[in-house]
Each structure stands twice: as C-alpha cells, then as structure tokens.
Amino acid sequence: MYYLKKLLDFYIQSSIHVGLAVFSLVYLTSFNNDLCKHITYPCCVFFGTILGYNFLKYFEIFRKGKFHSLKYYGIVMVCFLAVFGFYFFFIRMINSIKIQLIIGGLMVLLYPLFRKHGIIKMFWVSFVVAYLTDFVFTSAVPNFKGILLLEFMKRFVLISALIIPFEIYDSQHDDKTLNTLPQKFGIKTAKKTGYILLFLFIVLDVLSFHFNDIIRIQYLYADITIALVTGLAVYFSSVKRNQYYTSFWVESIPILWLVLVMSFT
C-alpha cells in the first residue's frame, strides 16, 4: 500500500494526471464535433502540458538547485521523455497548428505575470486551456461547420468552474495579496460563481446543440452529466479536503467526461 501511494503521488506530482486530463479535453472536441480522431494533436498537447505544468511548478526549485531527491530526479526524467514525445508529434502537424501551439506556449509562459492577480489568473488559465483544447483543433479543420466562438465559450466556462475547487483548497496556502476569488469574496461566493458558470455552460451547450447539427443528443446528456458532477465537486470543496480531492479526483472529471462520450459513440 505504501508503494502504491508513492506511485500515485509521483503520477500526480509529475503532472502526468493533468496531462491526461488535458488530452481528454482535446479528444472530447473531436468526438463532440465529429472531427478527425487522429491522436497526433492530442498527444502533442499531452506532452506539452507535462512540460509546461512542470516548468511552472518546479522552475524555482530547479533554478535554486534544490532538486536532489529521487522524486525530483524522476520528474526530470518524465520531462526529458516529454520533450521527445512533444517533438515527435509536433513535427507531424500542419504549419497552422504548429504556429498556434507556439502561441499557446507563449501564453503559458505569461502565467507568472498573472499569478499575482488571482481572479485574472484563474480566467487566464481557463482561456489558455480552452484555446489549446478546443479552438486550435476546430479552427484548423477544413470546412468545419461548428460554431467556433460558442464551442470556445462552452469550454472556457466549464474549465473556469473546474478551477474553483483548486482555488478554494489553495486559499489556505496562497499569499493573501494574491486576491484569489475565495480570498477576495469568500468561499460561499466562489462556489456560487461556480454554479453560475455551470448553468451558463448548460445554456451554451443547449444552444450549441440547436445550432450545430453535428452534435448528437447523447453528447448533450454527457455534457449535462459532467456539469452536475462538477457542481458536486464545487459543492464539496473545502480547505479541509486533502490534496487528492483536487489533484486527483477533480482533475479526473475531464477523463470521466471522455469515457462517457466514448461510451455513447
């Protein structure tokens, strides 16, 4: 049991789990809009997420040379493999997607500038994730008949709601000057914001189903189910929850979403 916990911790801390979550969001875009199911772009984003997330999390530790432990050596190895994985899939994509991926990477590098502005930071993360997991993919597909802005906004508001449990948990550790949503307005208001975002997601989802003939009714049911699951995640969020609640269970929601959609295919 001890070794299984260590393995789970490493899986989470090396950002493999968040990479799978983002991979699932990209693949969901292809399923929901009946697009190409080729794994090149989703895999590229998967490896890029591991690189970007670990860079933001561990840059200071590595810069100060405080990584002399087995865990950090393992994370370096994961990043090293992710570089090769990212490059392998990156060179196989069309130039328009390569350019947009580079733009997405630059957006990720801007994160530290928004880190000191908690509420802006939260929506910036949602914007970047929605851009990489939805807009880049759909905008590059020839003759795509989906509603680009509507699809982007759906993804943006759902990701924003998913971030709220993290904001609530981190509010006990974050510097008070960051002014995150729970710090500035309280946990109850943060949760209410999450519910409003999820309601907006359902409204946008119904509109998308009405205007986009590609979307199947089964996918609409899956989306509403995930909105309800996310609502429960927000409801049960607390500073007293352990880190696995957010870092594993909440981050598993996109993976569950993909499983639901694939089961309807």
JSON list of C-alpha atoms in Angstrom, two decimals, residues 38-49 51 81-106 131-132 136:
[
{"chain": "A", "resi": 38, "resn": "HIS", "atom": "CA", "xyz": [-6.25, 11.14, -35.05]},
{"chain": "A", "resi": 39, "resn": "ILE", "atom": "CA", "xyz": [-4.12, 11.24, -31.89]},
{"chain": "A", "resi": 40, "resn": "THR", "atom": "CA", "xyz": [-1.28, 13.45, -33.20]},
{"chain": "A", "resi": 41, "resn": "TYR", "atom": "CA", "xyz": [-2.55, 16.75, -31.82]},
{"chain": "A", "resi": 42, "resn": "PRO", "atom": "CA", "xyz": [-4.00, 15.34, -28.54]},
{"chain": "A", "resi": 43, "resn": "CYS", "atom": "CA", "xyz": [-0.69, 13.55, -27.83]},
{"chain": "A", "resi": 44, "resn": "CYS", "atom": "CA", "xyz": [1.30, 16.68, -28.62]},
{"chain": "A", "resi": 45, "resn": "VAL", "atom": "CA", "xyz": [-0.83, 18.65, -26.15]},
{"chain": "A", "resi": 46, "resn": "PHE", "atom": "CA", "xyz": [-0.47, 15.85, -23.59]},
{"chain": "A", "resi": 47, "resn": "PHE", "atom": "CA", "xyz": [3.34, 16.04, -23.64]},
{"chain": "A", "resi": 48, "resn": "GLY", "atom": "CA", "xyz": [3.29, 19.82, -23.89]},
{"chain": "A", "resi": 49, "resn": "THR", "atom": "CA", "xyz": [1.06, 20.01, -20.81]},
{"chain": "A", "resi": 51, "resn": "LEU", "atom": "CA", "xyz": [6.38, 20.16, -19.86]},
{"chain": "A", "resi": 81, "resn": "LEU", "atom": "CA", "xyz": [10.78, 11.96, -22.16]},
{"chain": "A", "resi": 82, "resn": "ALA", "atom": "CA", "xyz": [8.02, 14.54, -22.64]},
{"chain": "A", "resi": 83, "resn": "VAL", "atom": "CA", "xyz": [10.39, 16.69, -24.73]},
{"chain": "A", "resi": 84, "resn": "PHE", "atom": "CA", "xyz": [10.91, 13.82, -27.15]},
{"chain": "A", "resi": 85, "resn": "GLY", "atom": "CA", "xyz": [7.20, 12.97, -27.17]},
{"chain": "A", "resi": 86, "resn": "PHE", "atom": "CA", "xyz": [6.24, 16.58, -27.86]},
{"chain": "A", "resi": 87, "resn": "TYR", "atom": "CA", "xyz": [8.78, 16.94, -30.67]},
{"chain": "A", "resi": 88, "resn": "PHE", "atom": "CA", "xyz": [7.78, 13.61, -32.23]},
{"chain": "A", "resi": 89, "resn": "PHE", "atom": "CA", "xyz": [4.15, 14.70, -32.62]},
{"chain": "A", "resi": 90, "resn": "PHE", "atom": "CA", "xyz": [4.82, 18.42, -33.17]},
{"chain": "A", "resi": 91, "resn": "ILE", "atom": "CA", "xyz": [6.78, 17.89, -36.41]},
{"chain": "A", "resi": 92, "resn": "ARG", "atom": "CA", "xyz": [3.93, 15.78, -37.83]},
{"chain": "A", "resi": 93, "resn": "MET", "atom": "CA", "xyz": [1.34, 18.55, -37.68]},
{"chain": "A", "resi": 94, "resn": "ILE", "atom": "CA", "xyz": [0.47, 21.18, -40.27]},
{"chain": "A", "resi": 95, "resn": "ASN", "atom": "CA", "xyz": [2.14, 24.57, -40.00]},
{"chain": "A", "resi": 96, "resn": "SER", "atom": "CA", "xyz": [-1.01, 26.44, -38.94]},
{"chain": "A", "resi": 97, "resn": "ILE", "atom": "CA", "xyz": [-1.39, 24.22, -35.86]},
{"chain": "A", "resi": 98, "resn": "LYS", "atom": "CA", "xyz": [2.34, 24.48, -35.10]},
{"chain": "A", "resi": 99, "resn": "ILE", "atom": "CA", "xyz": [2.06, 28.27, -35.05]},
{"chain": "A", "resi": 100, "resn": "GLN", "atom": "CA", "xyz": [-0.98, 28.20, -32.78]},
{"chain": "A", "resi": 101, "resn": "LEU", "atom": "CA", "xyz": [0.75, 25.75, -30.45]},
{"chain": "A", "resi": 102, "resn": "ILE", "atom": "CA", "xyz": [3.70, 28.10, -30.19]},
{"chain": "A", "resi": 103, "resn": "ILE", "atom": "CA", "xyz": [1.27, 30.93, -29.38]},
{"chain": "A", "resi": 104, "resn": "GLY", "atom": "CA", "xyz": [-0.29, 28.69, -26.72]},
{"chain": "A", "resi": 105, "resn": "GLY", "atom": "CA", "xyz": [3.16, 28.00, -25.28]},
{"chain": "A", "resi": 106, "resn": "LEU", "atom": "CA", "xyz": [3.84, 31.74, -25.05]},
{"chain": "A", "resi": 131, "resn": "TYR", "atom": "CA", "xyz": [-7.65, 27.77, -26.62]},
{"chain": "A", "resi": 132, "resn": "LEU", "atom": "CA", "xyz": [-5.39, 24.71, -26.73]},
{"chain": "A", "resi": 136, "resn": "VAL", "atom": "CA", "xyz": [-6.74, 25.33, -32.12]}
]
